PDB file of C-alpha atoms in Angstrom:
ATOM      1  CA  MET K   1     -23.223 -18.016   7.462  1.00 47.00           C
ATOM      2  CA  ALA K   2     -19.787 -18.345   7.118  1.00 50.00           C
ATOM      3  CA  GLU K   3     -19.542 -16.164   4.080  1.00 53.00           C
ATOM      4  CA  ARG K   4     -21.520 -13.341   5.619  1.00 60.00           C
ATOM      5  CA  SER K   5     -19.008 -13.313   8.854  1.00 57.00           C
ATOM      6  CA  ARG K   6     -16.159 -13.114   6.558  1.00 68.00           C
ATOM      7  CA  ARG K   7     -17.912 -10.113   4.291  1.00 77.00           C
ATOM      8  CA  PRO K   8     -16.687  -7.186   6.941  1.00 82.00           C
ATOM      9  CA  LEU K   9     -13.421  -8.619   6.806  1.00 85.00           C
ATOM     10  CA  PHE K  10     -13.549  -8.248   2.945  1.00 85.00           C
ATOM     11  CA  ALA K  11     -14.608  -5.063   3.186  1.00 88.00           C
ATOM     12  CA  ALA K  12     -12.138  -3.827   5.585  1.00 89.00           C
ATOM     13  CA  ALA K  13      -9.341  -5.277   2.985  1.00 89.00           C
ATOM     14  CA  CYS K  14     -10.919  -3.512  -0.271  1.00 90.00           C
ATOM     15  CA  ALA K  15     -11.140   0.028   1.822  1.00 92.00           C
ATOM     16  CA  VAL K  16      -7.362  -0.644   3.290  1.00 90.00           C
ATOM     17  CA  LEU K  17      -6.120  -1.149  -0.286  1.00 90.00           C
ATOM     18  CA  ALA K  18      -7.969   1.619  -1.848  1.00 92.00           C
ATOM     19  CA  LEU K  19      -6.581   3.889   0.512  1.00 93.00           C
ATOM     20  CA  ALA K  20      -3.295   2.726  -0.319  1.00 91.00           C
ATOM     21  CA  VAL K  21      -3.613   2.797  -3.632  1.00 91.00           C
ATOM     22  CA  LEU K  22      -4.527   6.598  -3.580  1.00 94.00           C
ATOM     23  CA  TYR K  23      -2.104   7.397  -0.977  1.00 93.00           C
ATOM     24  CA  ALA K  24       1.015   5.919  -3.527  1.00 91.00           C
ATOM     25  CA  ALA K  25      -0.657   7.754  -6.146  1.00 91.00           C
ATOM     26  CA  LEU K  26      -1.406  10.763  -5.239  1.00 92.00           C
ATOM     27  CA  VAL K  27       1.171  12.149  -2.298  1.00 90.00           C
ATOM     28  CA  PRO K  28       4.204  11.756  -4.479  1.00 88.00           C
ATOM     29  CA  ILE K  29       2.265  14.198  -7.433  1.00 89.00           C
ATOM     30  CA  LEU K  30       0.891  16.658  -4.980  1.00 88.00           C
ATOM     31  CA  ARG K  31       4.042  16.807  -2.762  1.00 86.00           C
ATOM     32  CA  PRO K  32       7.078  15.723  -5.057  1.00 84.00           C
ATOM     33  CA  LEU K  33      10.183  15.214  -2.791  1.00 78.00           C
ATOM     34  CA  ASP K  34      13.907  15.398  -4.484  1.00 73.00           C
ATOM     35  CA  PRO K  35      15.620  12.335  -2.716  1.00 67.00           C
ATOM     36  CA  SER K  36      19.166  14.282  -3.233  1.00 68.00           C
ATOM     37  CA  LEU K  37      17.978  17.263  -1.104  1.00 75.00           C
ATOM     38  CA  VAL K  38      19.311  17.025   2.323  1.00 78.00           C
ATOM     39  CA  ASP K  39      18.106  19.316   5.134  1.00 80.00           C
ATOM     40  CA  PHE K  40      19.585  18.479   8.269  1.00 81.00           C
ATOM     41  CA  ALA K  41      17.785  21.329  10.183  1.00 83.00           C
ATOM     42  CA  MET K  42      14.857  19.201   9.812  1.00 85.00           C
ATOM     43  CA  SER K  43      16.401  15.530  10.345  1.00 86.00           C
ATOM     44  CA  ARG K  44      14.964  12.986  12.669  1.00 86.00           C
ATOM     45  CA  ARG K  45      12.041  15.088  13.531  1.00 89.00           C
ATOM     46  CA  PRO K  46       9.408  12.944  15.153  1.00 90.00           C
ATOM     47  CA  PRO K  47       5.759  12.102  14.183  1.00 92.00           C
ATOM     48  CA  GLY K  48       3.409  15.751  14.509  1.00 89.00           C
ATOM     49  CA  PRO K  49       1.253  17.721  12.240  1.00 89.00           C
ATOM     50  CA  ARG K  50       4.099  18.831   9.835  1.00 88.00           C
ATOM     51  CA  PHE K  51       5.642  15.631   9.413  1.00 90.00           C
ATOM     52  CA  PRO K  52       2.474  12.996  10.385  1.00 92.00           C
ATOM     53  CA  PHE K  53       5.206  10.030  10.086  1.00 92.00           C
ATOM     54  CA  GLY K  54       8.178  12.217  10.829  1.00 90.00           C
ATOM     55  CA  THR K  55      11.633  12.875   8.998  1.00 89.00           C
ATOM     56  CA  ASP K  56      14.423  10.542   8.363  1.00 88.00           C
ATOM     57  CA  SER K  57      18.305  11.548   9.055  1.00 84.00           C
ATOM     58  CA  ALA K  58      18.485  13.294   5.875  1.00 84.00           C
ATOM     59  CA  GLY K  59      15.153  15.428   6.886  1.00 86.00           C
ATOM     60  CA  ARG K  60      13.335  14.053   4.122  1.00 88.00           C
ATOM     61  CA  ASP K  61       9.426  13.905   4.899  1.00 90.00           C
ATOM     62  CA  VAL K  62       8.917   9.697   5.892  1.00 91.00           C
ATOM     63  CA  PHE K  63       4.717  10.042   5.088  1.00 92.00           C
ATOM     64  CA  VAL K  64       5.856  11.054   0.880  1.00 92.00           C
ATOM     65  CA  LEU K  65       9.080   8.608   1.264  1.00 91.00           C
ATOM     66  CA  VAL K  66       6.490   5.983   2.148  1.00 93.00           C
ATOM     67  CA  ALA K  67       3.997   6.995  -0.789  1.00 93.00           C
ATOM     68  CA  GLU K  68       6.959   6.674  -3.323  1.00 91.00           C
ATOM     69  CA  GLY K  69       8.128   3.319  -1.964  1.00 89.00           C
ATOM     70  CA  MET K  70       4.831   1.495  -1.685  1.00 91.00           C
ATOM     71  CA  ARG K  71       4.125   2.908  -5.350  1.00 91.00           C
ATOM     72  CA  ILE K  72       7.522   1.390  -6.533  1.00 90.00           C
ATOM     73  CA  SER K  73       6.893  -1.780  -4.719  1.00 90.00           C
ATOM     74  CA  LEU K  74       3.344  -2.136  -5.899  1.00 90.00           C
ATOM     75  CA  GLY K  75       4.590  -1.526  -9.310  1.00 91.00           C
ATOM     76  CA  ILE K  76       7.103  -4.268  -9.305  1.00 91.00           C
ATOM     77  CA  ALA K  77       4.798  -6.584  -7.702  1.00 91.00           C
ATOM     78  CA  LEU K  78       1.731  -6.098  -9.987  1.00 92.00           C
ATOM     79  CA  ALA K  79       4.712  -7.029 -13.239  1.00 93.00           C
ATOM     80  CA  THR K  80       5.799  -9.364 -11.361  1.00 92.00           C
ATOM     81  CA  ALA K  81       2.252 -10.856 -10.850  1.00 91.00           C
ATOM     82  CA  VAL K  82       0.818 -10.403 -14.398  1.00 92.00           C
ATOM     83  CA  SER K  83       4.114 -11.530 -16.174  1.00 93.00           C
ATOM     84  CA  SER K  84       3.882 -14.772 -14.059  1.00 91.00           C
ATOM     85  CA  ALA K  85       0.132 -15.487 -14.765  1.00 90.00           C
ATOM     86  CA  LEU K  86       0.731 -14.712 -18.804  1.00 91.00           C
ATOM     87  CA  LEU K  87       3.887 -17.314 -18.417  1.00 92.00           C
ATOM     88  CA  GLY K  88       2.143 -19.452 -16.998  1.00 90.00           C
ATOM     89  CA  ILE K  89      -1.183 -19.166 -18.890  1.00 90.00           C
ATOM     90  CA  VAL K  90       0.964 -20.195 -22.062  1.00 90.00           C
ATOM     91  CA  VAL K  91       2.719 -23.309 -20.486  1.00 91.00           C
ATOM     92  CA  GLY K  92      -0.448 -24.523 -18.754  1.00 89.00           C
ATOM     93  CA  VAL K  93      -3.025 -24.105 -21.240  1.00 89.00           C
ATOM     94  CA  THR K  94      -0.563 -25.731 -24.159  1.00 89.00           C
ATOM     95  CA  ALA K  95       0.756 -28.738 -21.714  1.00 89.00           C
ATOM     96  CA  GLY K  96      -3.077 -29.816 -20.516  1.00 86.00           C
ATOM     97  CA  ALA K  97      -4.304 -29.024 -24.462  1.00 84.00           C
ATOM     98  CA  PHE K  98      -2.142 -31.035 -26.149  1.00 84.00           C
ATOM     99  CA  GLY K  99      -0.559 -33.337 -23.660  1.00 82.00           C
ATOM    100  CA  GLY K 100       2.147 -35.889 -24.766  1.00 84.00           C
ATOM    101  CA  TRP K 101       5.719 -34.995 -24.872  1.00 89.00           C
ATOM    102  CA  TRP K 102       4.939 -31.383 -24.291  1.00 88.00           C
ATOM    103  CA  ASP K 103       3.278 -31.796 -21.207  1.00 88.00           C
ATOM    104  CA  ARG K 104       6.116 -33.907 -19.843  1.00 91.00           C
ATOM    105  CA  ILE K 105       8.697 -31.593 -20.886  1.00 92.00           C
ATOM    106  CA  ALA K 106       6.538 -28.592 -19.397  1.00 90.00           C
ATOM    107  CA  MET K 107       5.683 -30.165 -16.337  1.00 89.00           C
ATOM    108  CA  ARG K 108       9.244 -31.198 -15.435  1.00 90.00           C
ATOM    109  CA  ILE K 109      10.863 -27.535 -16.117  1.00 90.00           C
ATOM    110  CA  ALA K 110       7.627 -26.466 -14.038  1.00 89.00           C
ATOM    111  CA  GLU K 111       8.862 -28.984 -11.209  1.00 88.00           C
ATOM    112  CA  GLY K 112      12.774 -27.830 -11.972  1.00 87.00           C
ATOM    113  CA  PHE K 113      12.304 -24.415 -10.902  1.00 86.00           C
ATOM    114  CA  SER K 114       9.768 -25.236  -8.184  1.00 84.00           C
ATOM    115  CA  ALA K 115      12.745 -27.239  -6.752  1.00 82.00           C
ATOM    116  CA  LEU K 116      15.169 -24.362  -6.328  1.00 80.00           C
ATOM    117  CA  PRO K 117      15.115 -22.066  -3.636  1.00 80.00           C
ATOM    118  CA  ALA K 118      13.369 -19.176  -4.812  1.00 79.00           C
ATOM    119  CA  LEU K 119      15.039 -16.758  -2.554  1.00 78.00           C
ATOM    120  CA  LEU K 120      18.542 -18.020  -3.439  1.00 82.00           C
ATOM    121  CA  LEU K 121      17.671 -17.896  -6.984  1.00 83.00           C
ATOM    122  CA  THR K 122      16.459 -14.114  -7.040  1.00 87.00           C
ATOM    123  CA  LEU K 123      19.619 -12.903  -5.072  1.00 85.00           C
ATOM    124  CA  LEU K 124      21.937 -14.917  -7.820  1.00 85.00           C
ATOM    125  CA  ILE K 125      20.220 -13.067 -10.541  1.00 86.00           C
ATOM    126  CA  VAL K 126      19.348  -9.621  -9.213  1.00 87.00           C
ATOM    127  CA  ALA K 127      23.139  -9.756  -7.786  1.00 84.00           C
ATOM    128  CA  MET K 128      24.232  -9.882 -11.159  1.00 85.00           C
ATOM    129  CA  PHE K 129      22.302  -6.718 -12.313  1.00 84.00           C
ATOM    130  CA  ARG K 130      22.483  -4.938  -9.028  1.00 80.00           C
ATOM    131  CA  GLY K 131      19.710  -2.094  -9.335  1.00 78.00           C
ATOM    132  CA  SER K 132      17.636  -2.997 -12.182  1.00 84.00           C
ATOM    133  CA  ILE K 133      14.341  -2.793 -12.070  1.00 88.00           C
ATOM    134  CA  THR K 134      13.666  -4.939 -15.007  1.00 89.00           C
ATOM    135  CA  ALA K 135      16.224  -7.962 -13.494  1.00 89.00           C
ATOM    136  CA  ILE K 136      13.868  -7.710 -10.101  1.00 90.00           C
ATOM    137  CA  VAL K 137      10.916  -8.386 -12.048  1.00 92.00           C
ATOM    138  CA  ALA K 138      12.586 -11.155 -14.244  1.00 91.00           C
ATOM    139  CA  ALA K 139      14.013 -13.197 -11.326  1.00 90.00           C
ATOM    140  CA  LEU K 140      10.742 -13.209  -9.295  1.00 90.00           C
ATOM    141  CA  VAL K 141       8.774 -14.265 -12.468  1.00 91.00           C
ATOM    142  CA  LEU K 142      11.132 -17.373 -12.871  1.00 89.00           C
ATOM    143  CA  THR K 143      10.413 -18.469  -9.287  1.00 86.00           C
ATOM    144  CA  HIS K 144       6.533 -17.555  -9.524  1.00 87.00           C
ATOM    145  CA  TRP K 145       4.956 -18.495 -12.769  1.00 90.00           C
ATOM    146  CA  THR K 146       5.083 -22.299 -11.884  1.00 89.00           C
ATOM    147  CA  THR K 147       2.051 -22.044  -9.664  1.00 87.00           C
ATOM    148  CA  VAL K 148      -0.462 -20.396 -12.208  1.00 88.00           C
ATOM    149  CA  ALA K 149       0.825 -23.313 -14.621  1.00 90.00           C
ATOM    150  CA  ARG K 150       0.040 -26.165 -12.509  1.00 89.00           C
ATOM    151  CA  ALA K 151      -3.388 -24.765 -11.432  1.00 86.00           C
ATOM    152  CA  VAL K 152      -4.347 -24.164 -15.541  1.00 88.00           C
ATOM    153  CA  ARG K 153      -2.910 -27.088 -16.525  1.00 89.00           C
ATOM    154  CA  SER K 154      -5.257 -28.961 -13.964  1.00 86.00           C
ATOM    155  CA  GLU K 155      -8.291 -27.166 -15.102  1.00 84.00           C
ATOM    156  CA  VAL K 156      -7.600 -27.659 -19.226  1.00 86.00           C
ATOM    157  CA  LEU K 157      -6.743 -31.690 -18.388  1.00 85.00           C
ATOM    158  CA  ALA K 158     -10.352 -31.719 -16.598  1.00 81.00           C
ATOM    159  CA  LEU K 159     -11.940 -30.106 -19.518  1.00 82.00           C
ATOM    160  CA  ARG K 160     -10.471 -32.185 -22.654  1.00 79.00           C
ATOM    161  CA  HIS K 161     -12.768 -34.874 -22.248  1.00 75.00           C
ATOM    162  CA  ALA K 162     -15.682 -32.777 -21.497  1.00 77.00           C
ATOM    163  CA  GLU K 163     -18.665 -33.029 -24.060  1.00 76.00           C
ATOM    164  CA  PHE K 164     -18.547 -29.850 -25.610  1.00 77.00           C
ATOM    165  CA  VAL K 165     -14.859 -30.172 -26.251  1.00 78.00           C
ATOM    166  CA  GLN K 166     -16.071 -33.401 -27.843  1.00 77.00           C
ATOM    167  CA  ALA K 167     -18.182 -31.754 -29.724  1.00 78.00           C
ATOM    168  CA  ALA K 168     -16.150 -28.876 -31.141  1.00 75.00           C
ATOM    169  CA  ARG K 169     -13.533 -31.434 -32.281  1.00 76.00           C
ATOM    170  CA  LEU K 170     -16.503 -33.460 -33.985  1.00 76.00           C
ATOM    171  CA  ARG K 171     -17.432 -30.412 -35.888  1.00 79.00           C
ATOM    172  CA  GLY K 172     -13.628 -30.114 -37.403  1.00 75.00           C
ATOM    173  CA  LEU K 173     -12.752 -26.780 -34.971  1.00 76.00           C
ATOM    174  CA  PRO K 174      -8.815 -26.552 -35.033  1.00 78.00           C
ATOM    175  CA  PRO K 175      -7.018 -26.779 -32.091  1.00 76.00           C
ATOM    176  CA  HIS K 176      -6.035 -23.584 -31.578  1.00 75.00           C
ATOM    177  CA  ARG K 177     -10.004 -22.182 -32.032  1.00 79.00           C
ATOM    178  CA  ILE K 178     -10.525 -24.664 -29.102  1.00 79.00           C
ATOM    179  CA  ILE K 179      -8.127 -23.632 -27.109  1.00 81.00           C
ATOM    180  CA  ALA K 180      -9.299 -19.944 -27.613  1.00 79.00           C
ATOM    181  CA  ARG K 181     -13.044 -20.980 -27.093  1.00 78.00           C
ATOM    182  CA  HIS K 182     -12.653 -23.265 -24.524  1.00 77.00           C
ATOM    183  CA  PHE K 183      -9.428 -23.210 -22.418  1.00 83.00           C
ATOM    184  CA  VAL K 184      -8.491 -19.685 -22.558  1.00 84.00           C
ATOM    185  CA  PRO K 185     -11.420 -18.121 -20.497  1.00 84.00           C
ATOM    186  CA  VAL K 186     -11.098 -21.033 -17.577  1.00 79.00           C
ATOM    187  CA  ALA K 187      -7.353 -20.226 -17.567  1.00 82.00           C
ATOM    188  CA  LEU K 188      -7.999 -16.435 -17.174  1.00 83.00           C
ATOM    189  CA  GLY K 189     -10.041 -16.955 -14.210  1.00 79.00           C
ATOM    190  CA  GLN K 190      -7.281 -19.089 -12.604  1.00 77.00           C
ATOM    191  CA  ALA K 191      -5.049 -16.734 -13.504  1.00 81.00           C
ATOM    192  CA  LEU K 192      -7.050 -13.749 -11.985  1.00 84.00           C
ATOM    193  CA  ILE K 193      -6.876 -15.718  -8.791  1.00 83.00           C
ATOM    194  CA  GLY K 194      -2.959 -16.057  -9.348  1.00 82.00           C
ATOM    195  CA  VAL K 195      -2.426 -12.597  -9.910  1.00 86.00           C
ATOM    196  CA  VAL K 196      -3.865 -11.500  -6.843  1.00 86.00           C
ATOM    197  CA  LEU K 197      -2.327 -13.840  -4.518  1.00 85.00           C
ATOM    198  CA  LEU K 198       1.090 -13.425  -6.094  1.00 89.00           C
ATOM    199  CA  ILE K 199       1.179  -9.686  -5.407  1.00 89.00           C
ATOM    200  CA  PRO K 200       1.331  -9.587  -2.108  1.00 89.00           C
ATOM    201  CA  HIS K 201       3.912 -12.495  -2.089  1.00 86.00           C
ATOM    202  CA  ALA K 202       6.075 -10.383  -4.870  1.00 88.00           C
ATOM    203  CA  ILE K 203       5.922  -7.446  -2.536  1.00 90.00           C
ATOM    204  CA  TRP K 204       7.314  -9.190   0.331  1.00 89.00           C
ATOM    205  CA  HIS K 205      10.316 -10.839  -1.994  1.00 87.00           C
ATOM    206  CA  GLU K 206      10.861  -7.367  -3.566  1.00 86.00           C
ATOM    207  CA  SER K 207      11.024  -5.632   0.130  1.00 88.00           C
ATOM    208  CA  THR K 208      13.439  -8.594   0.933  1.00 87.00           C
ATOM    209  CA  LEU K 209      16.179  -7.764  -1.758  1.00 87.00           C
ATOM    210  CA  SER K 210      15.863  -4.461  -1.331  1.00 86.00           C
ATOM    211  CA  PHE K 211      16.411  -4.544   2.552  1.00 86.00           C
ATOM    212  CA  LEU K 212      19.409  -6.974   2.167  1.00 83.00           C
ATOM    213  CA  GLY K 213      21.180  -4.668  -0.085  1.00 81.00           C
ATOM    214  CA  VAL K 214      21.047  -6.607  -3.909  1.00 84.00           C
ATOM    215  CA  GLY K 215      17.496  -4.641  -4.917  1.00 81.00           C
ATOM    216  CA  LEU K 216      16.930  -1.236  -5.906  1.00 83.00           C
ATOM    217  CA  PRO K 217      19.801   1.108  -4.864  1.00 80.00           C
ATOM    218  CA  PRO K 218      19.336   2.910  -1.499  1.00 75.00           C
ATOM    219  CA  HIS K 219      18.704   6.171  -2.690  1.00 75.00           C
ATOM    220  CA  GLN K 220      15.443   4.841  -4.436  1.00 79.00           C
ATOM    221  CA  ALA K 221      12.932   4.714  -2.383  1.00 79.00           C
ATOM    222  CA  SER K 222      11.148   1.274  -2.153  1.00 85.00           C
ATOM    223  CA  LEU K 223       9.704  -0.033   1.307  1.00 87.00           C
ATOM    224  CA  GLY K 224      12.574  -2.428   1.383  1.00 87.00           C
ATOM    225  CA  THR K 225      15.514   0.224   1.253  1.00 87.00           C
ATOM    226  CA  LEU K 226      13.246   2.004   3.592  1.00 88.00           C
ATOM    227  CA  LEU K 227      13.382  -0.746   5.891  1.00 89.00           C
ATOM    228  CA  SER K 228      17.007  -1.081   5.367  1.00 87.00           C
ATOM    229  CA  ASP K 229      17.286   2.401   6.535  1.00 84.00           C
ATOM    230  CA  ALA K 230      15.443   2.339   9.680  1.00 86.00           C
ATOM    231  CA  GLN K 231      18.173  -0.546  10.770  1.00 83.00           C
ATOM    232  CA  THR K 232      20.255   2.210  12.307  1.00 80.00           C
ATOM    233  CA  SER K 233      17.949   4.473  13.244  1.00 83.00           C
ATOM    234  CA  ILE K 234      15.752   2.454  14.956  1.00 83.00           C
ATOM    235  CA  LEU K 235      19.152   2.078  17.317  1.00 81.00           C
ATOM    236  CA  LEU K 236      18.823   5.860  17.696  1.00 82.00           C
ATOM    237  CA  GLY K 237      15.391   6.264  19.101  1.00 85.00           C
ATOM    238  CA  ASP K 238      13.820   6.916  15.861  1.00 88.00           C
ATOM    239  CA  TRP K 239      11.214   4.128  16.158  1.00 91.00           C
ATOM    240  CA  TRP K 240       8.865   5.902  13.387  1.00 91.00           C
ATOM    241  CA  LEU K 241      11.525   4.844  10.629  1.00 90.00           C
ATOM    242  CA  LEU K 242      10.576   1.411  11.382  1.00 91.00           C
ATOM    243  CA  VAL K 243       6.855   1.574  12.099  1.00 91.00           C
ATOM    244  CA  PHE K 244       5.538   3.448   9.247  1.00 93.00           C
ATOM    245  CA  PRO K 245       7.191   1.503   6.119  1.00 92.00           C
ATOM    246  CA  GLY K 246       6.783  -1.597   8.090  1.00 91.00           C
ATOM    247  CA  GLY K 247       2.892  -1.028   9.400  1.00 92.00           C
ATOM    248  CA  VAL K 248       2.111  -0.056   5.942  1.00 92.00           C
ATOM    249  CA  LEU K 249       4.051  -3.305   4.156  1.00 91.00           C
ATOM    250  CA  VAL K 250       1.674  -5.283   6.276  1.00 91.00           C
ATOM    251  CA  LEU K 251      -1.542  -3.478   5.924  1.00 91.00           C
ATOM    252  CA  VAL K 252      -1.332  -3.859   2.167  1.00 91.00           C
ATOM    253  CA  THR K 253      -0.270  -7.244   2.141  1.00 91.00           C
ATOM    254  CA  LEU K 254      -3.009  -8.673   4.184  1.00 91.00           C
ATOM    255  CA  SER K 255      -5.681  -6.646   2.700  1.00 90.00           C
ATOM    256  CA  ILE K 256      -4.467  -7.911  -0.636  1.00 89.00           C
ATOM    257  CA  SER K 257      -4.363 -11.894   0.720  1.00 86.00           C
ATOM    258  CA  VAL K 258      -7.768 -11.349   2.558  1.00 86.00           C
ATOM    259  CA  ILE K 259      -9.152  -9.958  -0.956  1.00 83.00           C
ATOM    260  CA  GLY K 260      -7.265 -13.001  -3.113  1.00 79.00           C
ATOM    261  CA  GLY K 261      -8.244 -15.373  -0.520  1.00 75.00           C
ATOM    262  CA  ARG K 262     -12.137 -14.753  -0.980  1.00 68.00           C
ATOM    263  CA  ARG K 263     -11.726 -14.524  -4.369  1.00 63.00           C
ATOM    264  CA  GLN K 264     -10.196 -18.081  -4.575  1.00 64.00           C
ATOM    265  CA  ALA K 265     -12.764 -19.568  -2.212  1.00 62.00           C
ATOM    266  CA  ARG K 266     -15.634 -18.143  -4.315  1.00 61.00           C
ATOM    267  CA  THR K 267     -14.352 -19.808  -7.300  1.00 57.00           C
ATOM    268  CA  ALA K 268     -13.645 -23.236  -5.243  1.00 54.00           C
ATOM    269  CA  ALA K 269     -17.365 -23.389  -4.014  1.00 49.00           C
ATOM    270  CA  PRO K 270     -19.572 -21.332  -5.656  1.00 43.00           C
ATOM    271  CA  GLU K 271     -22.320 -23.013  -4.104  1.00 39.00           C
ATOM    272  CA  GLU K 272     -21.799 -21.769  -0.747  1.00 38.00           C
ATOM    273  CA  VAL K 273     -21.336 -18.211  -1.740  1.00 35.00           C
ATOM    274  CA  SER K 274     -24.748 -18.222  -3.065  1.00 33.00           C
ATOM    275  CA  LEU K 275     -26.127 -18.897   0.357  1.00 30.00           C
TER     276      LEU K 275
END
């Protein structure tokens, strides 16, 4: 019954995410915008038929800017989530499969990264390479891989003494074959959940970094830079410069979180889903 009641919410989240991805992918192609062009005759236009999201102080179409910003923010978040999952798989599988000294060292390293303030660490790294997308992704990966590593290690530890794993050892299969055949498929399932759940988290972190002025440069559209530009414009009454980028940010991250939460619930309790 609980599963059925959540289906409309899940369907709505999928629809919102699909529309957002199409919006971010197609609008910048169909309506390319040069960020260096300035048209003060069209500046600060409120939303209307010609400009659905209005224009900014430079006369640029906010509808296109939000699409470009969401495409960049989603790209950074996806790269962060996939890289974090891959690193987490490598560390978690090897730590759980081999155990011993490597397990202890790997988990102490994970605990060390988890103990560090994530935002401060990312601010420090990104500030050293200001405006670099690679630095943003690397900083976010360093602060997000530990969750996947721990989840994967727990699953591998639960399988180490399973009968089919013991049978594989008795048949003389080398450790790398056992890892590839029995441990990696379980790790991929946990990593997929981790990727989905890390994407909204990475979007918020990237937006925060760009909002604070240490992420992407101001001339490069992202949800964070658009919200940063809206700080002064909102005082002049240009509410649309805050509402539309902020609304898109909230809708996209909430929809991904709903999808990821349902995936996690189905994995944790498959017997409830089948009812």
